[in-house]
CSV table of C-alpha atoms and ligand atoms in Angstrom, one decimal:
chain,number,residue,atom,x,y,z
A,7,MET,CA,76.1,75.5,29.1
A,8,PRO,CA,79.4,75.3,27.3
A,9,VAL,CA,78.4,75.6,23.7
A,10,SER,CA,79.4,78.6,21.6
A,11,ILE,CA,78.8,79.3,18.0
A,12,VAL,CA,81.1,81.5,15.8
A,13,LEU,CA,79.9,82.6,12.4
A,14,GLY,CA,80.2,85.3,9.7
A,15,THR,CA,77.5,87.9,9.5
A,16,GLN,CA,78.0,89.1,5.9
A,17,TRP,CA,78.8,87.3,2.6
A,18,GLY,CA,81.8,85.4,4.1
A,19,ASP,CA,85.4,86.4,4.4
A,20,GLU,CA,84.8,88.3,7.6
A,21,GLY,CA,88.0,87.0,9.1
A,22,LYS,CA,86.4,84.1,11.0
A,23,GLY,CA,89.6,82.0,11.0
A,24,LYS,CA,91.3,84.7,13.0
A,25,ALA,CA,88.4,85.1,15.4
A,26,VAL,CA,88.1,81.4,15.9
A,27,ASP,CA,91.8,81.2,16.5
A,28,TYR,CA,91.6,84.0,19.0
A,29,LEU,CA,88.8,82.4,20.9
A,30,ALA,CA,90.1,78.8,20.6
A,31,ASP,CA,92.5,79.2,23.6
A,32,ARG,CA,89.6,78.5,26.0
A,33,MET,CA,88.0,75.8,23.9
A,34,ASP,CA,88.3,72.0,24.1
A,35,MET,CA,86.6,71.2,20.9
A,36,VAL,CA,86.0,73.1,17.6
A,37,VAL,CA,83.3,71.7,15.3
A,38,ARG,CA,82.9,72.7,11.7
A,39,TYR,CA,79.2,72.4,10.9
A,40,GLN,CA,78.5,73.2,7.2
A,41,GLY,CA,80.0,73.9,3.8
A,42,GLY,CA,83.0,72.2,2.4
A,43,ASN,CA,86.3,73.2,0.9
A,44,ASN,CA,84.6,76.3,-0.6
A,45,ALA,CA,85.7,78.2,2.5
A,46,GLY,CA,89.1,79.7,3.1
A,47,HIS,CA,90.3,80.6,6.5
A,48,THR,CA,93.6,82.3,6.7
A,49,VAL,CA,95.2,82.0,10.1
A,50,ILE,CA,98.4,83.6,11.2
A,51,ALA,CA,99.8,82.2,14.5
A,52,GLU,CA,103.3,82.0,15.8
A,53,GLY,CA,104.6,83.5,12.6
A,54,ARG,CA,103.0,80.8,10.4
A,55,LEU,CA,100.5,81.5,7.7
A,56,LEU,CA,97.9,78.8,7.3
A,57,LYS,CA,95.1,78.5,4.7
A,58,LEU,CA,92.4,76.2,6.0
A,59,GLN,CA,89.5,75.2,3.8
A,60,LEU,CA,87.9,72.3,5.4
A,61,ILE,CA,89.7,71.6,8.7
A,62,PRO,CA,88.6,73.6,11.7
A,63,SER,CA,90.9,76.4,12.7
A,64,GLY,CA,91.3,74.9,16.2
A,65,ILE,CA,93.8,72.4,14.6
A,66,LEU,CA,96.6,74.8,15.7
A,67,TYR,CA,96.1,73.9,19.4
A,68,ASP,CA,97.3,70.7,20.9
A,69,HIS,CA,94.5,70.8,23.5
A,70,ILE,CA,91.7,71.0,21.0
A,71,THR,CA,89.8,68.2,19.3
A,72,PRO,CA,88.9,69.4,15.8
A,73,VAL,CA,85.6,67.9,14.5
A,74,ILE,CA,84.0,67.9,11.0
A,75,ALA,CA,80.3,67.3,11.7
A,76,ASP,CA,77.5,65.6,9.8
A,77,GLY,CA,76.3,68.7,7.9
A,78,VAL,CA,79.6,69.3,6.1
A,79,VAL,CA,80.3,68.0,2.6
A,80,VAL,CA,83.7,66.4,2.5
A,81,ASP,CA,85.8,66.1,-0.6
A,82,PRO,CA,88.0,63.2,0.7
A,83,ARG,CA,90.8,63.9,-1.8
A,84,HIS,CA,90.9,67.5,-0.7
A,85,LEU,CA,90.8,66.5,3.0
A,86,LEU,CA,93.8,64.3,2.7
A,87,ARG,CA,95.7,67.0,0.8
A,88,GLU,CA,94.9,69.6,3.4
A,89,MET,CA,96.0,67.2,6.2
A,90,GLU,CA,99.2,66.5,4.3
A,91,ASP,CA,99.9,70.3,3.9
A,92,LEU,CA,99.4,70.8,7.6
A,93,ARG,CA,101.7,67.9,8.5
A,94,ARG,CA,104.4,69.3,6.3
A,95,MET,CA,104.2,72.5,8.4
A,96,GLY,CA,104.7,70.4,11.5
A,97,ILE,CA,101.1,70.5,12.6
A,98,ASP,CA,99.7,67.3,14.1
A,99,THR,CA,96.5,66.3,12.4
A,100,GLY,CA,96.1,63.1,14.4
A,101,ARG,CA,93.3,64.5,16.6
A,102,LEU,CA,91.0,65.5,13.6
A,103,ILE,CA,87.8,63.5,13.5
A,104,VAL,CA,85.2,63.4,10.8
A,105,SER,CA,81.6,62.2,11.0
A,106,GLY,CA,80.7,59.0,9.1
A,107,ASN,CA,77.4,60.7,8.3
A,108,ALA,CA,79.0,63.6,6.4
A,109,HIS,CA,78.3,63.4,2.6
A,110,MET,CA,81.1,63.2,0.1
A,111,ILE,CA,81.9,65.5,-2.8
A,112,MET,CA,82.5,63.0,-5.6
A,113,PRO,CA,84.4,63.5,-8.9
A,114,TYR,CA,81.1,63.7,-10.8
A,115,HIS,CA,80.0,66.7,-8.6
A,116,LEU,CA,83.1,68.6,-9.7
A,117,GLU,CA,82.5,67.7,-13.3
A,118,LEU,CA,78.8,68.6,-13.3
A,119,GLU,CA,79.4,71.9,-11.5
A,120,LYS,CA,81.9,73.0,-14.2
A,121,VAL,CA,79.4,72.3,-17.0
A,122,THR,CA,76.3,73.6,-15.3
A,123,GLU,CA,77.9,77.0,-14.4
A,124,ARG,CA,79.1,77.3,-18.0
A,125,PHE,CA,75.6,76.4,-19.2
A,126,LEU,CA,74.0,79.2,-17.1
A,127,GLY,CA,76.1,81.8,-19.0
A,128,LYS,CA,75.4,85.3,-17.8
A,129,ASN,CA,73.1,83.8,-15.1
A,130,ALA,CA,76.0,81.8,-13.5
A,131,LEU,CA,76.2,82.0,-9.7
A,132,GLY,CA,80.0,82.4,-9.6
A,133,THR,CA,80.4,79.4,-7.4
A,134,THR,CA,83.8,78.2,-6.1
A,135,LYS,CA,83.4,75.1,-8.4
A,136,ARG,CA,84.3,72.7,-5.6
A,137,GLY,CA,81.2,70.6,-6.1
A,138,ILE,CA,79.3,72.0,-3.1
A,139,GLY,CA,75.9,72.5,-4.7
A,140,PRO,CA,75.8,69.2,-6.6
A,141,ALA,CA,76.9,67.3,-3.4
A,142,TYR,CA,74.2,68.9,-1.2
A,143,GLY,CA,71.7,68.4,-4.1
A,144,ASP,CA,72.4,64.7,-4.0
A,145,LYS,CA,72.1,64.6,-0.2
A,146,VAL,CA,68.7,66.1,-0.4
A,147,ALA,CA,67.7,63.8,-3.3
A,148,ARG,CA,68.9,60.9,-1.1
A,149,ILE,CA,71.4,59.6,-3.7
A,150,GLY,CA,74.5,60.9,-1.9
A,151,LEU,CA,77.5,58.8,-0.8
A,152,ARG,CA,78.5,59.3,2.8
A,153,ILE,CA,81.9,58.9,4.5
A,154,GLN,CA,80.7,55.7,6.2
A,155,ASP,CA,80.1,54.1,2.8
A,156,LEU,CA,83.8,54.1,2.2
A,157,PHE,CA,84.0,51.3,4.8
A,158,ASP,CA,81.7,48.8,3.0
A,159,GLY,CA,83.2,48.3,-0.4
A,160,LYS,CA,80.2,46.4,-1.7
A,161,ILE,CA,77.7,49.2,-0.7
A,162,PHE,CA,80.1,51.8,-2.0
A,163,ARG,CA,80.2,50.3,-5.5
A,164,GLU,CA,76.5,49.6,-5.5
A,165,LYS,CA,75.5,53.2,-4.7
A,166,LEU,CA,78.2,54.6,-7.0
A,167,GLU,CA,76.9,52.5,-9.9
A,168,VAL,CA,73.4,53.6,-9.4
A,169,VAL,CA,74.3,57.3,-9.2
A,170,LEU,CA,76.7,57.1,-12.1
A,171,ARG,CA,74.1,55.6,-14.4
A,172,GLU,CA,72.2,58.9,-14.2
A,173,LYS,CA,75.2,61.3,-13.9
A,174,ASN,CA,76.9,59.8,-16.9
A,175,LEU,CA,73.8,60.2,-19.0
A,176,ILE,CA,73.7,63.9,-18.1
A,177,LEU,CA,77.4,64.3,-18.7
A,178,THR,CA,77.3,62.6,-22.1
A,179,LYS,CA,73.9,63.4,-23.5
A,180,VAL,CA,73.2,66.9,-22.1
A,181,TYR,CA,76.7,68.3,-21.9
A,182,ASN,CA,78.6,66.2,-24.4
A,183,ARG,CA,81.3,65.2,-21.9
A,184,LEU,CA,83.0,61.9,-21.3
A,185,PRO,CA,81.4,59.4,-18.9
A,186,LEU,CA,83.2,58.6,-15.6
A,187,ALA,CA,84.2,54.9,-15.0
A,188,PRO,CA,83.0,53.4,-11.7
A,189,ASP,CA,86.1,51.1,-11.5
A,190,ALA,CA,88.6,54.0,-11.4
A,191,ILE,CA,86.6,55.8,-8.7
A,192,VAL,CA,86.1,52.6,-6.6
A,193,ASP,CA,89.9,51.9,-6.7
A,194,GLU,CA,90.8,55.4,-5.7
A,195,TYR,CA,88.2,55.7,-3.0
A,196,MET,CA,89.0,52.4,-1.4
A,197,GLU,CA,92.6,53.6,-1.0
A,198,ILE,CA,91.3,56.9,0.4
A,199,ALA,CA,89.2,54.9,2.9
A,200,GLU,CA,92.3,53.3,4.4
A,201,ARG,CA,94.0,56.6,4.9
A,202,LEU,CA,90.9,58.2,6.4
A,203,ARG,CA,89.9,55.3,8.6
A,204,PRO,CA,91.7,56.5,11.8
A,205,HIS,CA,89.9,59.9,11.6
A,206,VAL,CA,86.3,58.7,11.1
A,207,ALA,CA,84.3,58.7,14.3
A,208,ASP,CA,80.8,58.9,15.8
A,209,THR,CA,81.1,62.6,16.2
A,210,PHE,CA,77.7,62.9,17.7
A,211,SER,CA,78.7,60.7,20.7
A,212,VAL,CA,82.1,62.4,20.9
A,213,ILE,CA,80.5,65.9,21.1
A,214,HIS,CA,78.0,64.7,23.7
A,215,ALA,CA,80.7,63.0,25.8
A,216,ALA,CA,82.6,66.4,25.8
A,217,LEU,CA,79.4,68.2,26.9
A,218,ARG,CA,78.7,65.7,29.6
A,219,ASP,CA,82.2,66.3,30.9
A,220,GLY,CA,81.7,70.1,31.0
A,221,LYS,CA,84.1,70.8,28.1
A,222,GLU,CA,83.9,73.9,26.0
A,223,VAL,CA,82.6,73.2,22.6
A,224,MET,CA,82.7,75.8,19.8
A,225,PHE,CA,80.9,75.4,16.5
A,226,GLU,CA,82.6,77.2,13.6
A,227,GLY,CA,80.5,78.3,10.6
A,228,ALA,CA,81.9,78.8,7.1
A,229,GLN,CA,80.7,81.3,4.4
A,230,GLY,CA,78.4,83.9,6.0
A,231,THR,CA,74.9,84.6,7.0
A,232,LEU,CA,73.9,86.2,3.8
A,233,LEU,CA,75.1,83.2,1.8
A,234,ASP,CA,72.6,81.0,3.7
A,235,LEU,CA,70.5,78.8,1.5
A,236,ASP,CA,67.2,79.8,3.2
A,237,HIS,CA,67.9,83.2,4.6
A,238,GLY,CA,70.5,84.7,2.2
A,239,THR,CA,70.3,86.3,-1.1
A,240,TYR,CA,68.9,83.3,-3.0
A,241,PRO,CA,69.9,82.0,-5.6
A,242,PHE,CA,73.2,83.8,-5.1
A,243,VAL,CA,74.0,81.8,-2.0
A,244,THR,CA,75.8,78.6,-1.0
A,245,SER,CA,74.0,75.3,-0.8
A,246,SER,CA,74.2,75.0,3.0
A,247,ASN,CA,73.0,76.9,6.1
A,248,PRO,CA,75.7,79.0,7.8
A,249,VAL,CA,73.2,80.4,10.3
A,250,ALA,CA,73.6,79.5,14.0
A,251,GLY,CA,70.6,77.2,14.0
A,252,TYR,CA,72.2,74.8,11.7
A,253,ALA,CA,75.2,74.2,14.0
A,254,LEU,CA,72.8,72.3,16.2
A,255,ALA,CA,71.2,70.3,13.5
A,256,SER,CA,74.6,69.4,12.1
A,257,GLY,CA,76.2,68.5,15.4
A,258,GLY,CA,73.1,66.9,16.9
A,259,VAL,CA,73.0,69.2,19.8
A,260,SER,CA,70.0,70.8,21.6
A,261,PRO,CA,69.5,74.6,21.3
A,262,MET,CA,69.3,74.5,25.1
A,263,GLU,CA,73.0,73.9,25.3
A,264,VAL,CA,74.1,77.2,23.6
A,265,ASN,CA,75.1,80.2,25.7
A,266,ARG,CA,77.2,82.3,23.3
A,267,ILE,CA,76.9,83.2,19.7
A,268,VAL,CA,79.7,85.4,18.3
A,269,GLY,CA,79.1,87.3,15.1
A,270,ILE,CA,82.1,88.1,13.0
A,271,VAL,CA,81.7,91.5,11.3
A,272,LYS,CA,84.1,93.0,8.9
A,273,ALA,CA,84.4,96.8,9.4
A,274,TYR,CA,83.2,97.1,5.8
A,275,VAL,CA,81.5,94.6,3.5
A,276,THR,CA,82.8,92.3,0.7
A,277,ARG,CA,81.2,89.8,-1.6
A,278,VAL,CA,82.6,87.3,-4.1
A,279,GLY,CA,80.4,86.0,-6.9
A,280,ALA,CA,77.2,87.4,-8.2
A,281,GLY,CA,74.1,88.8,-6.3
A,282,PRO,CA,72.8,92.0,-4.7
A,283,PHE,CA,75.1,94.1,-2.6
A,284,PRO,CA,73.4,97.5,-1.8
A,285,THR,CA,76.5,99.3,-0.4
A,286,GLU,CA,78.9,98.1,-3.1
A,287,GLN,CA,81.3,100.9,-4.1
A,288,LEU,CA,82.3,100.7,-7.8
A,289,ASP,CA,84.6,103.7,-7.5
A,290,GLU,CA,88.0,104.5,-5.9
A,291,VAL,CA,86.5,103.8,-2.5
A,292,GLY,CA,85.8,100.2,-3.4
A,293,GLU,CA,89.2,100.0,-5.1
A,294,ARG,CA,91.0,101.3,-2.0
A,295,LEU,CA,89.1,98.9,0.3
A,296,GLY,CA,90.1,96.0,-1.9
A,297,VAL,CA,93.7,97.0,-2.2
A,298,ARG,CA,94.2,97.8,1.5
A,299,GLY,CA,92.2,94.8,2.6
A,300,LYS,CA,93.9,92.4,0.2
A,301,GLU,CA,90.4,91.4,-0.9
A,302,PHE,CA,91.1,88.4,-3.2
A,303,GLY,CA,89.4,85.1,-2.6
A,304,THR,CA,91.4,82.5,-0.6
A,305,VAL,CA,89.9,79.7,-2.7
A,306,THR,CA,89.5,81.1,-6.2
A,307,GLY,CA,91.8,84.1,-6.2
A,308,ARG,CA,88.9,86.2,-7.5
A,309,LYS,CA,88.8,89.9,-6.7
A,310,ARG,CA,86.1,90.6,-4.0
A,311,ARG,CA,83.5,93.3,-4.5
A,312,CYS,CA,83.8,95.9,-1.7
A,313,GLY,CA,81.6,98.5,0.0
A,314,TRP,CA,80.6,100.4,3.1
A,315,PHE,CA,79.4,98.7,6.3
A,316,ASP,CA,75.7,97.8,6.0
A,317,ALA,CA,73.9,98.0,9.4
A,318,VAL,CA,70.6,96.9,7.9
A,319,LEU,CA,72.1,93.5,7.0
A,320,GLY,CA,74.0,93.6,10.3
A,321,ARG,CA,70.7,93.8,12.3
A,322,TYR,CA,69.2,91.1,10.1
A,323,ALA,CA,72.2,88.8,10.9
A,324,ALA,CA,71.9,89.7,14.6
A,325,ARG,CA,68.3,88.6,14.7
A,326,LEU,CA,68.7,85.6,12.5
A,327,ASN,CA,71.5,84.1,14.6
A,328,GLY,CA,70.6,85.5,18.0
A,329,LEU,CA,74.1,87.1,18.3
A,330,THR,CA,75.3,87.7,21.8
A,331,GLU,CA,78.5,89.6,20.8
A,332,LEU,CA,80.4,91.1,17.9
A,333,PHE,CA,83.9,90.6,16.8
A,334,VAL,CA,84.8,93.4,14.4
A,335,THR,CA,87.7,92.6,12.0
A,336,LYS,CA,89.9,94.6,9.6
A,337,LEU,CA,89.3,98.0,11.1
A,338,ASP,CA,92.9,99.0,10.1
A,339,VAL,CA,91.8,98.9,6.4
A,340,LEU,CA,89.6,102.0,7.0
A,341,SER,CA,92.6,104.3,7.9
A,342,GLY,CA,93.1,107.2,5.6
A,343,PHE,CA,89.5,108.1,4.6
A,344,ASP,CA,88.4,111.6,5.5
A,345,THR,CA,85.0,110.3,6.4
A,346,VAL,CA,83.6,106.7,6.7
A,347,LYS,CA,80.1,105.7,5.9
A,348,ILE,CA,77.6,103.3,7.5
A,349,CYS,CA,74.4,102.3,5.8
A,350,SER,CA,71.6,102.6,8.4
A,351,GLY,CA,68.6,102.1,6.2
A,352,TYR,CA,67.4,101.6,2.6
A,353,ARG,CA,65.2,103.7,0.3
A,354,VAL,CA,63.4,101.9,-2.5
A,355,GLY,CA,61.2,103.9,-4.8
A,356,GLY,CA,60.2,106.5,-2.1
A,357,GLU,CA,59.7,103.9,0.6
A,358,GLU,CA,62.1,103.7,3.5
A,359,PHE,CA,63.3,100.4,5.1
A,360,ALA,CA,65.0,100.1,8.4
A,361,ASP,CA,65.1,96.3,8.1
A,362,ALA,CA,66.0,94.0,5.3
A,363,PRO,CA,63.2,94.2,2.7
A,364,PRO,CA,61.0,91.1,2.3
A,365,HIS,CA,61.4,90.8,-1.5
A,366,GLN,CA,64.7,90.3,-3.2
A,367,SER,CA,63.8,92.7,-6.0
A,368,LEU,CA,63.6,95.4,-3.4
A,369,LEU,CA,67.1,94.5,-2.2
A,370,HIS,CA,68.3,94.7,-5.8
A,371,ASN,CA,67.0,98.2,-6.1
A,372,ALA,CA,67.8,99.4,-2.6
A,373,GLU,CA,69.5,102.7,-2.3
A,374,PRO,CA,71.5,102.9,0.9
A,375,VAL,CA,70.8,105.7,3.4
A,376,TYR,CA,74.2,106.6,4.9
A,377,GLU,CA,75.5,108.1,8.1
A,378,GLU,CA,78.8,109.8,7.5
A,379,LEU,CA,81.3,109.8,10.4
A,380,ASP,CA,84.7,111.3,10.8
A,381,GLY,CA,87.6,109.1,9.6
A,382,TRP,CA,91.1,108.8,11.0
A,383,ASN,CA,94.3,109.2,9.1
A,384,GLU,CA,96.8,107.3,11.2
A,385,GLU,CA,97.6,103.6,10.7
A,386,ILE,CA,96.2,101.7,13.6
A,387,ASP,CA,97.8,98.2,13.2
A,388,GLU,CA,100.2,98.8,16.1
A,389,ALA,CA,97.4,99.5,18.6
A,390,ARG,CA,97.5,96.9,21.4
A,391,SER,CA,94.5,98.0,23.3
A,392,PHE,CA,91.1,99.4,22.4
A,393,GLU,CA,92.0,102.7,24.1
A,394,ASP,CA,95.1,103.0,21.8
A,395,LEU,CA,92.7,103.6,18.9
A,396,PRO,CA,91.9,107.1,17.6
A,397,LYS,CA,88.7,108.5,19.1
A,398,THR,CA,87.0,108.6,15.6
A,399,ALA,CA,87.9,104.9,15.1
A,400,ARG,CA,86.4,104.0,18.4
A,401,ALA,CA,83.3,106.1,17.6
A,402,TYR,CA,82.9,104.2,14.3
A,403,VAL,CA,82.9,100.8,15.9
A,404,ARG,CA,80.7,102.0,18.7
A,405,ARG,CA,78.2,103.2,16.1
A,406,ILE,CA,78.2,99.8,14.5
A,407,GLU,CA,77.5,98.3,17.9
A,408,GLU,CA,74.6,100.6,18.4
A,409,LEU,CA,73.0,100.1,15.0
A,410,VAL,CA,73.4,96.4,15.0
A,411,GLY,CA,72.2,96.2,18.6
A,412,VAL,CA,74.8,93.6,19.9
A,413,PRO,CA,77.6,94.3,22.4
A,414,LEU,CA,81.1,94.7,20.9
A,415,ARG,CA,83.6,92.3,22.3
A,416,VAL,CA,86.8,92.4,20.2
A,417,VAL,CA,88.1,94.7,17.5
A,418,SER,CA,90.9,93.5,15.3
A,419,VAL,CA,93.4,95.7,13.5
A,420,GLY,CA,95.6,93.1,11.7
A,421,PRO,CA,96.1,89.5,11.0
A,422,ALA,CA,98.2,88.5,14.0
A,423,ARG,CA,96.8,87.2,17.3
A,424,GLU,CA,98.1,90.2,19.3
A,425,GLN,CA,96.2,92.5,17.0
A,426,SER,CA,92.8,91.5,18.4
A,427,LEU,CA,91.8,94.1,21.0
A,428,PRO,CA,89.3,93.2,23.6
A,429,VAL,CA,86.7,95.8,24.3
A,430,ALA,CA,85.7,96.4,27.9
B,7,IMP,P1,79.6,77.6,-3.6
B,7,IMP,O1,79.6,77.7,-2.1
B,7,IMP,O2,80.9,77.2,-4.2
B,7,IMP,O3,78.4,76.9,-4.2
B,7,IMP,O4,79.4,79.1,-4.1
B,7,IMP,C1,78.2,79.8,-4.0
B,7,IMP,C2,78.4,81.3,-3.6
B,7,IMP,O5,79.0,81.4,-2.4
B,7,IMP,C3,79.4,82.0,-4.6
B,7,IMP,O6,79.0,83.4,-4.7
B,7,IMP,C4,80.7,81.9,-3.8
B,7,IMP,O7,81.6,83.0,-4.2
B,7,IMP,C5,80.2,82.1,-2.4
B,7,IMP,N1,81.1,81.5,-1.4
B,7,IMP,C6,81.3,80.2,-1.1
B,7,IMP,N2,82.2,80.1,-0.1
B,7,IMP,C7,82.6,81.3,0.2
B,7,IMP,C8,83.5,81.8,1.2
B,7,IMP,O8,84.1,81.0,2.0
B,7,IMP,N3,83.6,83.1,1.3
B,7,IMP,C9,83.0,84.0,0.4
B,7,IMP,N4,82.1,83.5,-0.5
B,7,IMP,C10,81.9,82.2,-0.6
């Protein structure tokens, strides 16, 4: 059973790009299964710094077929820009394939998200404003345009005109904005169609052919488990399902094919945008984590909120995704603290919770119960094996392993490939 799934276990930005890149060596195919260009993977390989938002990280390897599956929302303008940026860096994007069933982020999605977020005022979600929510909304409402519509000009125009009739009323009458002209969009998108044509494929059949031939297929999630539309901290979530289960729905693959589910765990926790975050540190601890961890959003440049590792949410992610192993990232950021804390439970109004509470108001009011462990002073980014790490650093990640209840496979201490240390 050659299918593995790699995903973030927190609120995104766990360093998945790096983990996927590390694991990609043994893979034949890497499939992105949800989200859009709201994600931001930073990959450093062979001295090159790459920021990938939509294209799967496996693009770096000549032997890998990178796939964008049905459940992703694709902004075709962005996709072409990202491909062009990669090409300029000398990376071949010719192998990239995109599902014709994937929905498109259209210009009116971007326009509408801008005005609706503003309209929400202090209740704004703090989205990345890439049109993700409006595009998934139209998909569910069955008025979305798919990549395959690009290749039938008549259908494309027909669908666009129907949608724009409503969208333009909302833009002009509700939000006092200018309407969008279908002609300009049709012209632009018909040109885009020709440039995308060589990359559009029946990804379902391509994935199944790879599985039939015994190839290794890895599904790559974006965002993180706690941003999941159904299982995350709704409404402060993204509009797709980063959980492992959705990889199968998106790629059209049976759960019976999966044998490995890797959870990427940052050694502490960060979050961008609004929403509950029990272990957030609003003092010099949070500040230090942010500065040392360079915690600024890859997509929006926003400062990320930072806090101690939360094992309650770690256990929740382990169960939700059926994790088979942990990949811990950014342990080097924790050097220099006298003690380091792990949240092992919550207290809410006298009641103790070992697991994620069932009602979001409880999570909003949750007071973390911390275990305090000895820290380590030395910088650890030059460690090249797990045994090179100070004893207290090893004890810290071993405690995470124990509390989350999933075997630890790799600990990373820096952005470069050689800074990923396998754990025996
Ligand atoms: P959206 O995905 O742009 O709709 O944003 C919804 C929420 O998800 C916001 O809080 C964003 O900051 C957050 N979000 C979306 N993508 C990412 C990501 O890749 N990393 C971290 N947070 C993200």
